[in-house]
């Protein structure tokens, strides 16, 4: 197996694992965040503006780790910088 | 192997001397022209009894002022220029991704990094203007002086995070649409495009609110927010 094939196989497998494992944490975290927000909304419906805003900001922060994983796996699959090294 | 449209850095179109103009810059000019054009047309005859266009713009400005006031404390007018520009630029730019023939300028890591650097420089600017240099530098030692390296690191990492968050959302949306188009068919990505409109607007809101949160953290002193 020459090095180009090895790099391609490693990239594909890594991209899959990155997305699979990298989104478990953020998904669980977002679930807990929304659960907490719903709890707070049930207790104090008057503060719904603040709660909703804080919820969205918190979700964005949690989401960004999932986005990092997505970016890494997309770059590995579609814009792989290592292929130009090994395809010469 | 790597389609230029899918790469994180769009191709250079032409060069003005030492400055290389990429496709992103051209679409940024298109967006600038659109925003300035719409503003010029609708503010041509401002009056106390607004018609349709002026009403729409006033709704946008009021919403911006409300959001700024809710997050960053009293006197929202001081932050309206910066946060309003960021919100409008990112929102319109993200929506450009679903228009055929256009590309979202925020899909380029350079654009989002530039926006994020603007925020990075704006936070000390507003902090020093509000609290003075010593007051602003002292806030790095809050809540305890051992937090100084963590506060400094947080400044850098949240700037990077803002840039990558916006870039990642936009690029992955376009990439998914491109891949679906290649694999499935012509009208298959349409629901994904609708979703990308939504996430684009949400990301614009997130970027603006995070800017407000960071600036609001170094303001304060009177009233808090």
GROMACS .gro file of C-alpha atoms in nm:
model
  313
    1UNK     CA    1   0.000   0.000   0.000
    2UNK     CA    2   0.171   0.317  -0.111
    3UNK     CA    3   0.171   0.627   0.104
    4UNK     CA    4  -0.098   0.812  -0.092
    5UNK     CA    5  -0.347   0.530  -0.040
    6UNK     CA    6  -0.257   0.516   0.325
    7UNK     CA    7  -0.311   0.888   0.368
    8UNK     CA    8  -0.648   0.873   0.192
    9UNK     CA    9  -0.767   0.577   0.400
   10UNK     CA   10  -0.650   0.740   0.721
   11UNK     CA   11  -0.823   1.066   0.627
   12UNK     CA   12  -1.154   0.898   0.551
   13UNK     CA   13  -1.155   0.688   0.866
   14UNK     CA   14  -1.050   0.981   1.081
   15UNK     CA   15  -1.318   1.203   0.930
   16UNK     CA   16  -1.583   0.948   1.017
   17UNK     CA   17  -1.462   0.900   1.372
   18UNK     CA   18  -1.422   1.273   1.425
   19UNK     CA   19  -1.785   1.338   1.348
   20UNK     CA   20  -1.913   1.030   1.529
   21UNK     CA   21  -1.731   1.088   1.856
   22UNK     CA   22  -1.702   1.465   1.838
   23UNK     CA   23  -2.074   1.534   1.835
   24UNK     CA   24  -2.171   1.315   2.129
   25UNK     CA   25  -2.056   1.568   2.388
   26UNK     CA   26  -2.213   1.878   2.235
   27UNK     CA   27  -2.543   1.699   2.174
   28UNK     CA   28  -2.567   1.587   2.536
   29UNK     CA   29  -2.465   1.932   2.654
   30UNK     CA   30  -2.725   2.106   2.440
   31UNK     CA   31  -2.992   1.871   2.567
   32UNK     CA   32  -2.907   1.962   2.925
   33UNK     CA   33  -2.898   2.331   2.839
   34UNK     CA   34  -3.243   2.324   2.684
   35UNK     CA   35  -3.376   2.118   2.973
   36UNK     CA   36  -3.246   2.375   3.217
   37UNK     CA   37  -3.394   2.658   3.012
   38UNK     CA   38  -3.734   2.488   3.000
   39UNK     CA   39  -3.718   2.439   3.374
   40UNK     CA   40  -3.639   2.807   3.428
   41UNK     CA   41  -3.914   2.911   3.187
   42UNK     CA   42  -4.166   2.699   3.375
   43UNK     CA   43  -4.071   2.862   3.703
   44UNK     CA   44  -4.055   3.220   3.575
   45UNK     CA   45  -4.238   3.281   3.250
   46UNK     CA   46  -4.188   3.657   3.292
   47UNK     CA   47  -3.815   3.628   3.235
   48UNK     CA   48  -3.863   3.443   2.908
   49UNK     CA   49  -3.675   3.707   2.706
   50UNK     CA   50  -3.360   3.682   2.914
   51UNK     CA   51  -3.384   3.306   2.942
   52UNK     CA   52  -3.429   3.257   2.569
   53UNK     CA   53  -3.143   3.491   2.488
   54UNK     CA   54  -2.911   3.323   2.736
   55UNK     CA   55  -3.017   2.986   2.604
   56UNK     CA   56  -2.926   3.080   2.248
   57UNK     CA   57  -2.589   3.218   2.349
   58UNK     CA   58  -2.515   2.908   2.554
   59UNK     CA   59  -2.621   2.681   2.272
   60UNK     CA   60  -2.392   2.866   2.034
   61UNK     CA   61  -2.097   2.817   2.265
   62UNK     CA   62  -2.173   2.447   2.301
   63UNK     CA   63  -2.234   2.413   1.930
   64UNK     CA   64  -1.895   2.552   1.841
   65UNK     CA   65  -1.708   2.241   1.955
   66UNK     CA   66  -1.931   2.036   1.728
   67UNK     CA   67  -1.858   2.281   1.450
   68UNK     CA   68  -1.485   2.239   1.506
   69UNK     CA   69  -1.525   1.865   1.462
   70UNK     CA   70  -1.732   1.919   1.148
   71UNK     CA   71  -1.475   2.156   1.000
   72UNK     CA   72  -1.193   1.911   1.065
   73UNK     CA   73  -1.375   1.623   0.903
   74UNK     CA   74  -1.490   1.832   0.605
   75UNK     CA   75  -1.136   1.957   0.549
   76UNK     CA   76  -1.005   1.602   0.570
   77UNK     CA   77  -1.255   1.481   0.314
   78UNK     CA   78  -1.282   1.765   0.065
   79UNK     CA   79  -0.987   1.997   0.102
   80UNK     CA   80  -0.721   1.764   0.227
   81UNK     CA   81  -0.388   1.948   0.231
   82UNK     CA   82  -0.186   1.630   0.269
   83UNK     CA   83  -0.281   1.488  -0.068
   84UNK     CA   84  -0.077   1.746  -0.254
   85UNK     CA   85   0.231   1.626  -0.068
   86UNK     CA   86   0.190   1.262  -0.156
   87UNK     CA   87   0.049   1.280  -0.504
   88UNK     CA   88   0.373   1.406  -0.657
   89UNK     CA   89  -0.893   1.699  -0.680
   90UNK     CA   90  -0.992   1.998  -0.469
   91UNK     CA   91  -1.272   2.195  -0.632
   92UNK     CA   92  -1.191   2.564  -0.583
   93UNK     CA   93  -1.543   2.630  -0.471
   94UNK     CA   94  -1.511   2.386  -0.186
   95UNK     CA   95  -1.181   2.502  -0.049
   96UNK     CA   96  -1.177   2.712   0.267
   97UNK     CA   97  -1.001   2.991   0.080
   98UNK     CA   98  -1.165   3.096  -0.246
   99UNK     CA   99  -0.941   3.157  -0.543
  100UNK     CA  100  -0.769   3.482  -0.630
  101UNK     CA  101  -0.945   3.654  -0.917
  102UNK     CA  102  -0.710   3.937  -0.996
  103UNK     CA  103  -0.443   4.144  -0.831
  104UNK     CA  104  -0.432   4.519  -0.781
  105UNK     CA  105  -0.061   4.566  -0.746
  106UNK     CA  106   0.053   4.392  -0.428
  107UNK     CA  107  -0.304   4.330  -0.310
  108UNK     CA  108  -0.465   4.006  -0.422
  109UNK     CA  109  -0.839   4.028  -0.474
  110UNK     CA  110  -1.018   3.703  -0.412
  111UNK     CA  111  -1.372   3.602  -0.503
  112UNK     CA  112  -1.474   3.668  -0.144
  113UNK     CA  113  -1.369   4.030  -0.167
  114UNK     CA  114  -1.577   4.078  -0.480
  115UNK     CA  115  -1.885   3.934  -0.313
  116UNK     CA  116  -1.817   4.153  -0.011
  117UNK     CA  117  -1.827   4.453  -0.244
  118UNK     CA  118  -2.157   4.326  -0.386
  119UNK     CA  119  -2.298   4.299  -0.036
  120UNK     CA  120  -2.169   4.643   0.059
  121UNK     CA  121  -2.327   4.791  -0.251
  122UNK     CA  122  -2.657   4.618  -0.171
  123UNK     CA  123  -2.665   4.735   0.191
  124UNK     CA  124  -2.563   5.092   0.114
  125UNK     CA  125  -2.800   5.103  -0.181
  126UNK     CA  126  -3.098   4.986   0.021
  127UNK     CA  127  -3.013   5.231   0.298
  128UNK     CA  128  -2.974   5.518   0.055
  129UNK     CA  129  -3.302   5.443  -0.120
  130UNK     CA  130  -3.507   5.405   0.195
  131UNK     CA  131  -3.364   5.701   0.382
  132UNK     CA  132  -3.403   5.944   0.100
  133UNK     CA  133  -3.711   6.114   0.242
  134UNK     CA  134  -3.719   6.061   0.615
  135UNK     CA  135  -4.029   6.195   0.780
  136UNK     CA  136  -4.220   6.174   1.107
  137UNK     CA  137  -4.485   5.954   0.943
  138UNK     CA  138  -4.285   5.670   0.798
  139UNK     CA  139  -4.380   5.481   0.487
  140UNK     CA  140  -4.301   5.119   0.419
  141UNK     CA  141  -3.926   5.125   0.368
  142UNK     CA  142  -3.850   5.367   0.648
  143UNK     CA  143  -4.077   5.169   0.879
  144UNK     CA  144  -3.884   4.852   0.803
  145UNK     CA  145  -3.550   5.016   0.874
  146UNK     CA  146  -3.685   5.168   1.194
  147UNK     CA  147  -3.802   4.824   1.307
  148UNK     CA  148  -3.454   4.688   1.250
  149UNK     CA  149  -3.286   4.972   1.437
  150UNK     CA  150  -3.532   4.946   1.725
  151UNK     CA  151  -3.478   4.575   1.754
  152UNK     CA  152  -3.102   4.630   1.756
  153UNK     CA  153  -3.131   4.895   2.027
  154UNK     CA  154  -3.351   4.667   2.237
  155UNK     CA  155  -3.109   4.378   2.207
  156UNK     CA  156  -2.809   4.597   2.289
  157UNK     CA  157  -2.990   4.749   2.583
  158UNK     CA  158  -3.091   4.411   2.718
  159UNK     CA  159  -2.743   4.264   2.703
  160UNK     CA  160  -2.494   4.548   2.740
  161UNK     CA  161  -2.670   4.781   2.975
  162UNK     CA  162  -2.797   5.137   2.947
  163UNK     CA  163  -2.730   5.382   2.664
  164UNK     CA  164  -2.736   5.137   2.376
  165UNK     CA  165  -2.668   5.407   2.119
  166UNK     CA  166  -2.295   5.396   2.181
  167UNK     CA  167  -2.272   5.038   2.060
  168UNK     CA  168  -2.528   5.063   1.783
  169UNK     CA  169  -2.276   5.146   1.512
  170UNK     CA  170  -2.047   4.852   1.576
  171UNK     CA  171  -2.299   4.586   1.667
  172UNK     CA  172  -2.554   4.699   1.411
  173UNK     CA  173  -2.297   4.683   1.134
  174UNK     CA  174  -2.180   4.340   1.242
  175UNK     CA  175  -2.534   4.206   1.270
  176UNK     CA  176  -2.650   4.343   0.936
  177UNK     CA  177  -2.334   4.248   0.749
  178UNK     CA  178  -2.332   3.891   0.877
  179UNK     CA  179  -2.708   3.843   0.839
  180UNK     CA  180  -2.721   3.970   0.481
  181UNK     CA  181  -2.397   3.794   0.396
  182UNK     CA  182  -2.525   3.462   0.525
  183UNK     CA  183  -2.847   3.497   0.330
  184UNK     CA  184  -2.644   3.557   0.015
  185UNK     CA  185  -2.549   3.192   0.016
  186UNK     CA  186  -2.891   3.080  -0.105
  187UNK     CA  187  -2.913   3.328  -0.391
  188UNK     CA  188  -2.797   3.156  -0.710
  189UNK     CA  189  -2.480   3.308  -0.841
  190UNK     CA  190  -2.381   3.466  -0.511
  191UNK     CA  191  -2.162   3.334  -0.236
  192UNK     CA  192  -2.163   3.424   0.129
  193UNK     CA  193  -1.852   3.629   0.208
  194UNK     CA  194  -1.859   3.488   0.560
  195UNK     CA  195  -1.782   3.150   0.411
  196UNK     CA  196  -1.419   3.256   0.389
  197UNK     CA  197  -1.212   3.219   0.702
  198UNK     CA  198  -1.050   3.552   0.618
  199UNK     CA  199  -1.378   3.741   0.643
  200UNK     CA  200  -1.480   3.584   0.973
  201UNK     CA  201  -1.132   3.630   1.111
  202UNK     CA  202  -1.145   3.997   1.014
  203UNK     CA  203  -1.483   4.043   1.184
  204UNK     CA  204  -1.356   3.865   1.489
  205UNK     CA  205  -1.045   4.083   1.500
  206UNK     CA  206  -1.269   4.388   1.484
  207UNK     CA  207  -1.441   4.265   1.800
  208UNK     CA  208  -1.106   4.181   1.956
  209UNK     CA  209  -0.992   4.539   1.905
  210UNK     CA  210  -1.328   4.690   1.995
  211UNK     CA  211  -1.340   4.536   2.342
  212UNK     CA  212  -1.028   4.719   2.477
  213UNK     CA  213  -1.139   5.032   2.292
  214UNK     CA  214  -1.475   5.046   2.468
  215UNK     CA  215  -1.321   4.930   2.793
  216UNK     CA  216  -1.056   5.200   2.800
  217UNK     CA  217  -1.303   5.464   2.686
  218UNK     CA  218  -1.541   5.371   2.963
  219UNK     CA  219  -1.315   5.281   3.253
  220UNK     CA  220  -0.981   5.436   3.169
  221UNK     CA  221  -0.664   5.242   3.100
  222UNK     CA  222  -0.596   5.137   3.458
  223UNK     CA  223  -0.955   5.037   3.517
  224UNK     CA  224  -0.956   4.827   3.203
  225UNK     CA  225  -0.625   4.657   3.283
  226UNK     CA  226  -0.742   4.594   3.636
  227UNK     CA  227  -1.036   4.389   3.512
  228UNK     CA  228  -0.793   4.121   3.398
  229UNK     CA  229  -0.713   4.063   3.763
  230UNK     CA  230  -1.076   3.999   3.851
  231UNK     CA  231  -1.197   3.792   4.029
  232UNK     CA  232  -0.851   3.701   4.161
  233UNK     CA  233  -0.503   3.789   4.038
  234UNK     CA  234  -0.425   3.425   3.969
  235UNK     CA  235  -0.682   3.441   3.691
  236UNK     CA  236  -0.463   3.673   3.482
  237UNK     CA  237  -0.324   3.407   3.243
  238UNK     CA  238  -0.667   3.250   3.208
  239UNK     CA  239  -0.828   3.583   3.129
  240UNK     CA  240  -0.565   3.659   2.867
  241UNK     CA  241  -0.600   3.315   2.717
  242UNK     CA  242  -0.978   3.349   2.718
  243UNK     CA  243  -0.951   3.673   2.520
  244UNK     CA  244  -0.751   3.503   2.248
  245UNK     CA  245  -0.944   3.180   2.240
  246UNK     CA  246  -1.286   3.340   2.227
  247UNK     CA  247  -1.175   3.553   1.931
  248UNK     CA  248  -1.061   3.240   1.747
  249UNK     CA  249  -1.380   3.064   1.850
  250UNK     CA  250  -1.601   3.340   1.709
  251UNK     CA  251  -1.421   3.332   1.377
  252UNK     CA  252  -1.422   2.955   1.345
  253UNK     CA  253  -1.783   2.922   1.461
  254UNK     CA  254  -1.915   3.155   1.193
  255UNK     CA  255  -1.682   3.017   0.926
  256UNK     CA  256  -1.757   2.658   1.017
  257UNK     CA  257  -2.132   2.709   1.004
  258UNK     CA  258  -2.122   2.885   0.669
  259UNK     CA  259  -1.868   2.665   0.498
  260UNK     CA  260  -2.030   2.343   0.613
  261UNK     CA  261  -2.371   2.460   0.490
  262UNK     CA  262  -2.237   2.536   0.146
  263UNK     CA  263  -2.035   2.219   0.137
  264UNK     CA  264  -2.334   2.005   0.232
  265UNK     CA  265  -2.543   2.170  -0.039
  266UNK     CA  266  -2.266   2.115  -0.293
  267UNK     CA  267  -2.224   1.752  -0.196
  268UNK     CA  268  -2.599   1.687  -0.203
  269UNK     CA  269  -2.619   1.850  -0.543
  270UNK     CA  270  -2.342   1.627  -0.675
  271UNK     CA  271  -2.481   1.309  -0.525
  272UNK     CA  272  -2.854   1.342  -0.541
  273UNK     CA  273  -3.002   1.588  -0.784
  274UNK     CA  274  -3.106   1.941  -0.865
  275UNK     CA  275  -3.381   2.023  -0.615
  276UNK     CA  276  -3.271   1.794  -0.335
  277UNK     CA  277  -3.071   2.055  -0.139
  278UNK     CA  278  -3.365   2.297  -0.116
  279UNK     CA  279  -3.465   2.201   0.242
  280UNK     CA  280  -3.100   2.228   0.340
  281UNK     CA  281  -3.088   2.573   0.185
  282UNK     CA  282  -3.388   2.675   0.391
  283UNK     CA  283  -3.211   2.544   0.699
  284UNK     CA  284  -2.899   2.735   0.604
  285UNK     CA  285  -3.100   3.058   0.590
  286UNK     CA  286  -3.214   2.992   0.944
  287UNK     CA  287  -2.871   2.901   1.077
  288UNK     CA  288  -2.717   3.197   0.898
  289UNK     CA  289  -2.950   3.438   1.075
  290UNK     CA  290  -2.901   3.260   1.406
  291UNK     CA  291  -2.524   3.282   1.364
  292UNK     CA  292  -2.549   3.654   1.291
  293UNK     CA  293  -2.753   3.696   1.609
  294UNK     CA  294  -2.506   3.486   1.806
  295UNK     CA  295  -2.209   3.684   1.679
  296UNK     CA  296  -2.374   4.013   1.771
  297UNK     CA  297  -2.488   3.895   2.112
  298UNK     CA  298  -2.145   3.756   2.192
  299UNK     CA  299  -1.990   4.086   2.090
  300UNK     CA  300  -2.232   4.261   2.323
  301UNK     CA  301  -2.155   4.020   2.605
  302UNK     CA  302  -1.781   4.072   2.570
  303UNK     CA  303  -1.808   4.449   2.546
  304UNK     CA  304  -2.065   4.460   2.823
  305UNK     CA  305  -1.824   4.272   3.047
  306UNK     CA  306  -1.565   4.548   3.021
  307UNK     CA  307  -1.814   4.829   3.047
  308UNK     CA  308  -2.012   4.862   3.359
  309UNK     CA  309  -1.922   5.047   3.667
  310UNK     CA  310  -2.243   5.237   3.654
  311UNK     CA  311  -2.558   5.031   3.660
  312UNK     CA  312  -2.420   4.708   3.525
  313UNK     CA  313  -2.628   4.541   3.261
   0.00000   0.00000   0.00000
